[in-house]
Coordinates of N, CA and C and ligand atoms in Angstrom, one line a residue:
M1 N 118.0 115.1 98.1 CA 118.7 114.2 99.0 C 118.9 112.8 98.4
D2 N 117.7 112.3 97.9 CA 117.7 111.0 97.3 C 118.7 110.9 96.1
Q3 N 118.8 112.1 95.4 CA 119.7 112.2 94.3 C 121.1 111.9 94.7
T4 N 121.5 112.5 95.8 CA 122.9 112.3 96.3 C 123.2 110.9 96.7
E5 N 122.2 110.3 97.4 CA 122.3 108.9 97.8 C 122.5 107.9 96.7
A6 N 121.7 108.3 95.6 CA 121.7 107.3 94.5 C 123.0 107.4 93.6
T7 N 123.8 108.5 93.9 CA 125.0 108.6 93.1 C 126.1 107.8 93.7
P8 N 126.5 106.7 93.0 CA 127.6 105.9 93.6 C 129.0 106.6 93.4
V9 N 129.7 106.6 94.5 CA 131.1 107.1 94.5 C 132.1 106.0 94.2
V10 N 131.7 104.8 94.4 CA 132.5 103.6 94.1 C 131.7 102.8 93.1
P11 N 132.3 101.9 92.3 CA 131.5 101.0 91.5 C 130.6 100.2 92.4
L12 N 129.3 100.0 91.9 CA 128.3 99.4 92.6 C 128.8 97.9 93.0
E13 N 129.6 97.3 92.2 CA 130.0 95.9 92.4 C 130.8 95.9 93.8
A14 N 131.4 97.0 94.1 CA 132.2 97.0 95.4 C 131.3 96.8 96.6
G15 N 130.0 97.0 96.4 CA 129.0 96.9 97.5 C 128.5 95.4 97.6
A16 N 128.8 94.6 96.7 CA 128.3 93.2 96.7 C 128.8 92.4 97.9
G17 N 127.9 91.6 98.4 CA 128.3 90.8 99.6 C 127.0 90.0 100.1
P18 N 127.1 89.3 101.2 CA 126.0 88.5 101.6 C 124.8 89.4 101.9
E19 N 125.0 90.6 102.4 CA 123.9 91.5 102.7 C 123.4 92.2 101.4
N20 N 124.1 92.1 100.4 CA 123.8 92.8 99.1 C 123.9 91.8 97.9
P21 N 123.0 90.9 97.9 CA 123.0 89.9 96.8 C 122.7 90.5 95.5
P22 N 123.1 89.8 94.4 CA 123.0 90.5 93.1 C 121.5 90.6 92.6
C23 N 121.2 91.6 91.9 CA 119.9 91.8 91.3 C 119.7 90.8 90.2
P24 N 118.5 90.0 90.2 CA 118.3 89.0 89.2 C 118.1 89.6 87.8
A25 N 117.8 90.9 87.7 CA 117.6 91.5 86.4 C 119.0 92.0 85.8
C26 N 119.8 92.6 86.6 CA 121.0 93.3 86.0 C 122.3 92.9 86.6
G27 N 122.3 92.2 87.8 CA 123.5 91.7 88.4 C 124.1 92.6 89.4
E28 N 123.7 93.9 89.4 CA 124.2 94.8 90.4 C 123.8 94.5 91.8
P29 N 124.5 94.9 92.8 CA 124.1 94.5 94.2 C 122.8 95.2 94.6
L30 N 122.0 94.4 95.4 CA 120.7 95.0 96.0 C 121.0 95.6 97.3
F31 N 120.4 96.7 97.6 CA 120.6 97.4 98.9 C 119.3 97.5 99.6
G32 N 119.4 97.5 101.0 CA 118.2 97.5 101.8 C 117.3 98.8 101.5
W33 N 116.0 98.6 101.5 CA 115.1 99.7 101.2 C 114.1 99.9 102.3
I34 N 113.3 98.8 102.6 CA 112.2 98.9 103.5 C 112.3 97.7 104.5
G35 N 112.2 97.9 105.8 CA 112.3 96.8 106.7 C 111.0 96.0 106.7
R36 N 111.1 94.9 107.4 CA 109.9 94.0 107.5 C 108.6 94.7 107.9
K37 N 107.6 94.4 107.2 CA 106.3 95.0 107.5 C 105.2 93.9 107.5
D38 N 104.1 94.2 108.1 CA 102.9 93.3 108.1 C 102.5 93.0 106.6
G39 N 102.3 91.8 106.3 CA 101.8 91.4 105.0 C 102.9 91.2 104.0
L40 N 104.2 91.5 104.4 CA 105.3 91.2 103.5 C 106.1 90.0 104.0
E41 N 106.7 89.3 103.0 CA 107.4 88.1 103.4 C 108.8 88.4 104.1
G42 N 109.2 89.6 104.0 CA 110.5 89.9 104.6 C 110.9 91.4 104.3
P43 N 112.1 91.8 104.6 CA 112.5 93.2 104.3 C 112.6 93.3 102.7
V44 N 112.6 94.5 102.3 CA 112.6 94.8 100.8 C 114.0 95.4 100.4
R45 N 114.6 94.8 99.4 CA 115.8 95.4 98.9 C 115.5 95.9 97.5
R46 N 116.4 96.9 97.1 CA 116.2 97.4 95.7 C 117.5 97.5 95.0
C47 N 117.4 97.5 93.7 CA 118.6 97.7 92.8 C 118.7 99.2 92.4
E48 N 119.8 99.8 92.7 CA 120.0 101.2 92.3 C 120.2 101.4 90.8
S49 N 120.4 100.3 90.1 CA 120.7 100.4 88.7 C 119.5 100.3 87.9
C50 N 118.7 99.2 88.0 CA 117.5 99.0 87.1 C 116.3 99.3 87.9
G51 N 116.3 99.4 89.2 CA 115.2 99.8 90.0 C 114.3 98.7 90.5
L52 N 114.6 97.4 90.1 CA 113.8 96.3 90.6 C 113.9 96.2 92.1
A53 N 112.8 95.9 92.8 CA 112.9 95.7 94.3 C 112.4 94.3 94.5
I54 N 112.9 93.7 95.6 CA 112.6 92.3 95.9 C 112.3 92.2 97.4
V55 N 111.1 91.5 97.6 CA 110.7 91.3 99.0 C 111.2 90.0 99.5
G56 N 111.9 90.0 100.6 CA 112.5 88.7 101.2 C 113.7 88.3 100.4
A57 N 114.0 87.0 100.5 CA 115.3 86.6 99.9 C 115.2 86.6 98.4
P58 N 116.2 87.2 97.7 CA 116.2 87.3 96.3 C 116.3 85.9 95.6
G59 N 115.6 85.7 94.5 CA 115.8 84.5 93.8 C 116.6 84.7 92.5
D60 N 116.3 83.9 91.5 CA 117.1 84.1 90.2 C 116.1 84.8 89.2
A61 N 116.7 85.0 88.0 CA 115.9 85.6 86.9 C 114.6 84.9 86.6
A62 N 114.7 83.5 86.6 CA 113.6 82.7 86.3 C 112.4 83.0 87.2
A63 N 112.7 83.2 88.5 CA 111.6 83.5 89.5 C 111.0 84.8 89.2
A64 N 111.9 85.8 88.9 CA 111.4 87.1 88.5 C 110.5 87.1 87.3
L65 N 111.0 86.4 86.3 CA 110.2 86.3 85.0 C 108.9 85.5 85.2
H66 N 108.9 84.6 86.1 CA 107.7 83.8 86.4 C 106.6 84.8 87.0
E67 N 107.1 85.6 87.9 CA 106.1 86.6 88.5 C 105.7 87.6 87.5
L68 N 106.6 88.0 86.6 CA 106.3 89.0 85.6 C 105.2 88.4 84.7
D69 N 105.3 87.1 84.3 CA 104.3 86.5 83.4 C 103.0 86.4 84.1
S70 N 103.0 86.4 85.5 CA 101.7 86.3 86.2 C 100.9 87.6 86.1
L71 N 101.6 88.7 85.6 CA 101.0 90.0 85.5 C 100.4 90.2 84.1
R72 N 100.5 89.2 83.3 CA 100.0 89.3 81.9 C 98.5 89.5 81.8
R73 N 98.1 90.5 81.0 CA 96.7 90.7 80.7 C 96.6 90.7 79.2
E74 N 96.0 89.7 78.6 CA 95.9 89.5 77.2 C 97.4 89.6 76.6
D75 N 97.7 90.5 75.7 CA 99.1 90.5 75.2 C 100.0 91.5 75.9
M76 N 99.5 92.1 77.0 CA 100.4 93.1 77.7 C 100.7 92.6 79.1
V77 N 101.8 93.1 79.6 CA 102.1 92.8 81.0 C 101.9 94.1 81.8
Q78 N 101.1 94.1 82.8 CA 100.9 95.4 83.5 C 101.6 95.4 84.9
I79 N 102.5 96.4 85.0 CA 103.2 96.5 86.3 C 102.8 97.7 87.1
E80 N 102.9 97.6 88.4 CA 102.9 98.8 89.3 C 104.3 99.2 89.3
N81 N 104.6 100.4 88.8 CA 105.9 100.9 88.5 C 106.7 101.3 89.8
R82 N 107.7 100.5 90.1 CA 108.6 100.8 91.3 C 109.3 102.1 91.1
G83 N 109.4 102.5 89.8 CA 110.1 103.8 89.5 C 109.2 105.0 89.4
S84 N 108.0 104.8 89.9 CA 107.0 105.9 89.7 C 107.1 107.0 90.7
F85 N 106.6 108.2 90.4 CA 106.5 109.3 91.4 C 105.7 108.8 92.6
A86 N 104.7 108.0 92.4 CA 103.9 107.6 93.5 C 104.7 106.7 94.5
C87 N 105.6 105.9 94.0 CA 106.4 105.1 94.8 C 107.5 105.9 95.5
A88 N 108.1 106.9 94.8 CA 109.0 107.8 95.5 C 108.4 108.6 96.6
L89 N 107.1 109.0 96.4 CA 106.4 109.8 97.4 C 106.0 108.9 98.5
G90 N 105.5 107.7 98.2 CA 104.9 106.9 99.3 C 105.9 106.0 100.1
G91 N 107.0 105.7 99.5 CA 108.0 104.8 100.2 C 107.3 103.6 100.7
A92 N 107.4 103.3 102.0 CA 106.8 102.1 102.6 C 105.3 102.1 102.5
G93 N 104.7 103.2 102.2 CA 103.2 103.3 102.0 C 102.8 103.1 100.6
W94 N 103.7 102.8 99.7 CA 103.4 102.7 98.3 C 102.4 101.5 98.1
S95 N 101.4 101.7 97.3 CA 100.3 100.7 97.1 C 100.8 99.5 96.4
G96 N 102.0 99.6 95.7 CA 102.5 98.4 95.0 C 103.1 97.3 96.0
L97 N 103.3 97.7 97.2 CA 103.8 96.7 98.2 C 102.6 95.9 98.7
Q98 N 102.3 94.8 98.0 CA 101.1 94.0 98.3 C 101.5 92.6 98.8
P99 N 100.6 92.0 99.6 CA 100.9 90.7 100.1 C 101.0 89.7 98.9
G100 N 102.0 88.8 99.0 CA 102.2 87.9 97.9 C 103.1 88.3 96.8
R101 N 103.4 89.6 96.8 CA 104.3 90.1 95.7 C 105.8 89.9 96.2
R102 N 106.6 89.4 95.3 CA 108.0 89.2 95.6 C 108.9 90.2 94.8
H103 N 108.5 90.4 93.6 CA 109.3 91.3 92.7 C 108.5 92.6 92.3
L104 N 109.1 93.7 92.5 CA 108.4 95.0 92.2 C 109.2 95.6 91.1
F105 N 108.5 95.7 89.9 CA 109.2 95.9 88.6 C 109.3 97.4 88.3
T106 N 110.3 97.7 87.5 CA 110.3 99.0 86.7 C 110.4 98.6 85.2
V107 N 110.2 99.5 84.3 CA 110.3 99.2 82.9 C 111.7 98.7 82.6
E108 N 112.7 99.4 83.2 CA 114.1 99.0 82.9 C 114.4 97.6 83.4
A109 N 113.9 97.3 84.6 CA 114.1 95.9 85.1 C 113.4 94.9 84.2
V110 N 112.2 95.2 83.7 CA 111.5 94.3 82.8 C 112.4 94.1 81.5
R111 N 112.9 95.2 81.0 CA 113.7 95.2 79.8 C 114.9 94.3 80.0
R112 N 115.6 94.4 81.1 CA 116.8 93.5 81.4 C 116.4 92.1 81.6
L113 N 115.3 91.8 82.2 CA 114.8 90.5 82.5 C 114.5 89.7 81.2
V114 N 113.6 90.4 80.4 CA 113.1 89.7 79.2 C 114.2 89.5 78.2
A115 N 115.2 90.4 78.2 CA 116.4 90.2 77.3 C 117.0 88.8 77.5
Q116 N 116.9 88.3 78.8 CA 117.5 87.0 79.1 C 116.8 85.9 78.4
R117 N 115.6 86.1 77.9 CA 114.9 85.1 77.1 C 114.6 85.6 75.7
D118 N 115.5 86.4 75.2 CA 115.4 86.9 73.8 C 114.2 87.7 73.5
Q119 N 113.7 88.5 74.5 CA 112.5 89.3 74.2 C 113.0 90.8 74.4
V120 N 112.2 91.7 73.7 CA 112.4 93.1 73.9 C 111.1 93.8 74.3
V121 N 111.3 95.0 75.0 CA 110.1 95.8 75.3 C 109.7 96.5 74.1
K122 N 108.6 96.2 73.5 CA 108.2 96.8 72.2 C 107.5 98.2 72.6
S123 N 106.7 98.2 73.6 CA 106.2 99.5 74.0 C 105.9 99.5 75.5
A124 N 105.9 100.7 76.1 CA 105.6 100.8 77.6 C 104.7 102.0 77.7
R125 N 103.4 101.7 78.0 CA 102.4 102.8 78.0 C 101.9 103.0 79.4
W126 N 101.8 104.3 79.7 CA 101.2 104.7 81.0 C 99.7 104.4 81.0
R127 N 99.2 103.9 82.1 CA 97.8 103.6 82.3 C 97.3 104.6 83.3
P128 N 96.7 105.8 82.8 CA 96.4 106.9 83.7 C 95.4 106.6 84.8
L129 N 94.3 105.9 84.5 CA 93.3 105.6 85.5 C 93.8 104.7 86.5
A130 N 94.4 103.6 86.1 CA 94.9 102.6 87.1 C 96.0 103.3 87.9
G131 N 96.8 104.1 87.2 CA 97.9 104.8 87.9 C 97.3 105.8 89.0
L132 N 96.3 106.5 88.6 CA 95.7 107.4 89.5 C 95.1 106.7 90.7
A133 N 94.5 105.5 90.5 CA 94.0 104.8 91.6 C 95.1 104.3 92.6
G134 N 96.2 103.9 92.0 CA 97.3 103.5 92.8 C 97.9 104.6 93.6
T135 N 98.1 105.8 93.0 CA 98.6 107.0 93.6 C 97.7 107.4 94.7
W136 N 96.4 107.4 94.5 CA 95.4 107.8 95.5 C 95.5 106.9 96.7
Q137 N 95.6 105.6 96.4 CA 95.7 104.6 97.5 C 97.0 104.8 98.3
T138 N 98.1 105.1 97.6 CA 99.4 105.4 98.2 C 99.3 106.5 99.2
L139 N 98.6 107.6 98.8 CA 98.4 108.7 99.7 C 97.6 108.4 100.9
L140 N 96.5 107.6 100.7 CA 95.6 107.2 101.8 C 96.4 106.3 102.8
N141 N 97.3 105.5 102.2 CA 98.1 104.6 103.1 C 99.0 105.4 104.1
S142 N 99.2 106.6 103.8 CA 100.1 107.4 104.8 C 99.3 107.8 106.0
V143 N 97.9 107.7 105.9 CA 97.1 108.1 107.1 C 96.3 106.9 107.7
T144 N 96.5 105.7 107.2 CA 95.7 104.6 107.7 C 96.7 103.7 108.5
F145 N 96.1 102.9 109.4 CA 96.9 101.8 110.1 C 97.2 100.7 109.2
G146 N 96.2 100.2 108.4 CA 96.4 99.1 107.5 C 96.9 99.7 106.1
R147 N 97.0 98.8 105.1 CA 97.4 99.3 103.8 C 96.4 98.8 102.7
N148 N 96.2 99.7 101.7 CA 95.4 99.4 100.6 C 94.0 99.0 100.9
V149 N 93.5 99.7 102.0 CA 92.2 99.4 102.5 C 91.1 99.8 101.5
A150 N 91.2 101.0 101.0 CA 90.2 101.5 100.1 C 90.1 100.7 98.8
L151 N 91.2 100.5 98.1 CA 91.2 99.7 96.9 C 90.9 98.3 97.1
G152 N 91.3 97.8 98.3 CA 90.9 96.5 98.7 C 89.4 96.3 98.7
A153 N 88.7 97.3 99.2 CA 87.3 97.2 99.2 C 86.7 97.5 97.8
L154 N 87.2 98.4 97.1 CA 86.6 98.9 95.8 C 87.0 98.0 94.7
R155 N 88.3 97.5 94.6 CA 88.7 96.8 93.4 C 89.4 95.5 93.7
D156 N 89.3 94.9 94.9 CA 89.8 93.6 95.1 C 91.4 93.6 95.2
L157 N 92.0 94.8 95.4 CA 93.4 94.8 95.5 C 93.8 94.1 96.8
P158 N 94.9 93.3 96.8 CA 95.3 92.6 98.0 C 95.6 93.7 99.1
A159 N 94.9 93.6 100.2 CA 95.0 94.6 101.3 C 95.6 94.0 102.5
V160 N 96.1 94.8 103.4 CA 96.6 94.4 104.7 C 95.8 95.2 105.8
P161 N 94.7 94.6 106.3 CA 93.9 95.4 107.2 C 94.7 95.6 108.5
A162 N 94.3 96.6 109.3 CA 95.0 96.9 110.6 C 94.6 95.8 111.5
A163 N 95.5 95.6 112.6 CA 95.4 94.5 113.5 C 94.1 94.6 114.4
Q164 N 93.9 95.8 114.9 CA 92.8 96.0 115.9 C 91.5 96.4 115.2
P165 N 90.3 96.0 115.8 CA 89.1 96.4 115.2 C 88.9 97.9 115.2
W166 N 89.3 98.6 116.3 CA 89.2 100.1 116.4 C 90.0 100.7 115.3
Q167 N 91.2 100.1 115.0 CA 92.0 100.7 113.9 C 91.3 100.6 112.6
R168 N 90.7 99.4 112.4 CA 90.0 99.2 111.1 C 88.9 100.1 110.9
R169 N 88.2 100.5 112.1 CA 87.1 101.4 112.0 C 87.6 102.8 111.6
I170 N 88.7 103.2 112.2 CA 89.3 104.5 111.9 C 89.7 104.5 110.4
D171 N 90.3 103.4 110.0 CA 90.8 103.3 108.6 C 89.7 103.5 107.6
A172 N 88.5 102.9 107.9 CA 87.4 102.9 107.0 C 86.9 104.4 106.9
L173 N 86.8 105.0 108.1 CA 86.3 106.4 108.2 C 87.3 107.3 107.5
A174 N 88.6 107.1 107.7 CA 89.6 108.0 107.1 C 89.6 107.9 105.6
S175 N 89.4 106.6 105.1 CA 89.3 106.4 103.6 C 88.2 107.2 103.0
V176 N 87.1 107.3 103.7 CA 85.9 108.0 103.2 C 86.1 109.5 103.3
V177 N 86.5 110.0 104.5 CA 86.6 111.4 104.7 C 87.7 112.0 103.8
L178 N 88.8 111.3 103.7 CA 89.9 111.8 102.9 C 90.0 111.4 101.5
A179 N 89.0 110.7 101.0 CA 89.0 110.3 99.6 C 89.1 111.4 98.6
I180 N 88.4 112.5 98.8 CA 88.4 113.6 97.9 C 89.7 114.4 98.0
P181 N 90.1 114.8 99.3 CA 91.4 115.5 99.4 C 92.6 114.7 98.8
A182 N 92.6 113.4 99.0 CA 93.7 112.5 98.5 C 93.6 112.5 97.0
L183 N 92.4 112.5 96.4 CA 92.3 112.6 95.0 C 92.8 113.9 94.4
V184 N 92.6 115.0 95.1 CA 93.0 116.3 94.7 C 94.5 116.4 94.6
I185 N 95.2 115.7 95.5 CA 96.7 115.6 95.5 C 97.2 114.6 94.4
A186 N 96.4 113.5 94.4 CA 96.9 112.4 93.5 C 96.9 112.8 92.0
I187 N 95.9 113.6 91.6 CA 95.8 113.9 90.2 C 97.0 114.6 89.7
P188 N 97.5 115.7 90.3 CA 98.7 116.3 89.7 C 100.0 115.4 89.9
V189 N 100.0 114.7 91.0 CA 101.2 113.8 91.2 C 101.3 112.8 90.0
E190 N 100.1 112.1 89.8 CA 100.1 111.1 88.8 C 100.3 111.6 87.4
L191 N 99.7 112.8 87.2 CA 99.8 113.5 85.9 C 101.3 113.8 85.6
L192 N 102.0 114.4 86.5 CA 103.4 114.7 86.4 C 104.2 113.4 86.2
G193 N 103.9 112.4 87.0 CA 104.6 111.1 86.9 C 104.4 110.6 85.5
G194 N 103.2 110.5 85.0 CA 102.9 110.0 83.7 C 103.6 110.7 82.6
L195 N 103.6 112.1 82.7 CA 104.2 112.9 81.6 C 105.7 112.8 81.7
S196 N 106.3 112.4 82.8 CA 107.8 112.2 82.8 C 108.2 110.8 82.8
R197 N 107.3 109.9 82.3 CA 107.6 108.5 82.1 C 107.8 107.8 83.5
R198 N 107.1 108.4 84.5 CA 107.2 107.7 85.8 C 105.8 107.6 86.4
G199 N 104.9 107.1 85.5 CA 103.5 106.8 86.0 C 103.5 105.6 86.9
A200 N 102.4 105.5 87.6 CA 102.3 104.5 88.7 C 102.0 103.1 88.1
V201 N 101.3 103.1 87.0 CA 101.0 101.8 86.3 C 101.3 101.8 84.9
I202 N 102.1 100.8 84.4 CA 102.6 100.8 83.0 C 102.2 99.5 82.4
A203 N 101.6 99.6 81.2 CA 101.3 98.4 80.4 C 102.5 98.2 79.4
I204 N 103.1 97.0 79.4 CA 104.3 96.7 78.6 C 104.0 95.7 77.5
R205 N 104.3 95.9 76.3 CA 104.2 94.9 75.3 C 105.6 94.3 75.0
L206 N 105.6 93.0 75.0 CA 106.9 92.3 74.8 C 106.9 91.6 73.4
E207 N 108.1 91.5 72.8 CA 108.2 90.8 71.5 C 109.5 90.1 71.5
L208 N 109.5 89.0 70.7 CA 110.8 88.3 70.5 C 111.7 89.2 69.7
F209 N 113.0 89.0 69.9 CA 114.0 89.7 69.1 C 113.7 89.6 67.6
Ligands
ZN301 ZN1 119.0 95.6 88.8

C-alpha cells in the first residue's frame, strides 16, 4: 500500500504550496506524515524524495545542517534513520521521534544536505546494537502511553512520559513484562533492516569534495 502511495503520478513539484513547503535537503515538496503529538513541536512532514522529515515549521538547509552537526560523535555523524524498517513499522511510535528533534534524517537526506557545503558521504555504516535498541523501543512504544520510556530509563534517551501517574505505572510494568517478547521481534526486524541498508541507526563519515 505504501508503495502505491509513494509513487507519484504527477511531478512532485506540482504538489508544492503553502501546505507543502520545500524540503531543505532536496527542494521537493514536503507532505504531512504525523499529526501533532505530545513532546513534539508540531506536526511532522516528510519528503517523498530524500526521506527527510521535519517537525513543525520547516527551516532552511543551514538549520538542518546545524542539527546534523549536533549529532557528531568524534569524526562520525550518527543518525536515527528515518528510512529504517523500524520507522516504517513504528510510524508515530518510532523511537526517533524525540523531544527537541526538528530534523529526522536519512542517509540520502544527509548526502543532499552536506553537498550544499561541498562535502560527500564517505561511508554509511549500520550500528547493529544501537539500531536494535531503537527498534526494540519502537515496538514497546506501540503498547505504552508514553514514548521511549524504557530507553529513557536505561540510556538517557529523551522520553515523553505518560500524563497520568497510573499510565506511567502501567508503562513501567509493560516495559518490563514485554521487554523479552519485544526483543524477540526486534532482532529479525533490525537484522533484515540492516542487511537491506535500512538499519535503525547509521554512522556516517563525511569528507570534503
Ligand atoms: Zn528531500
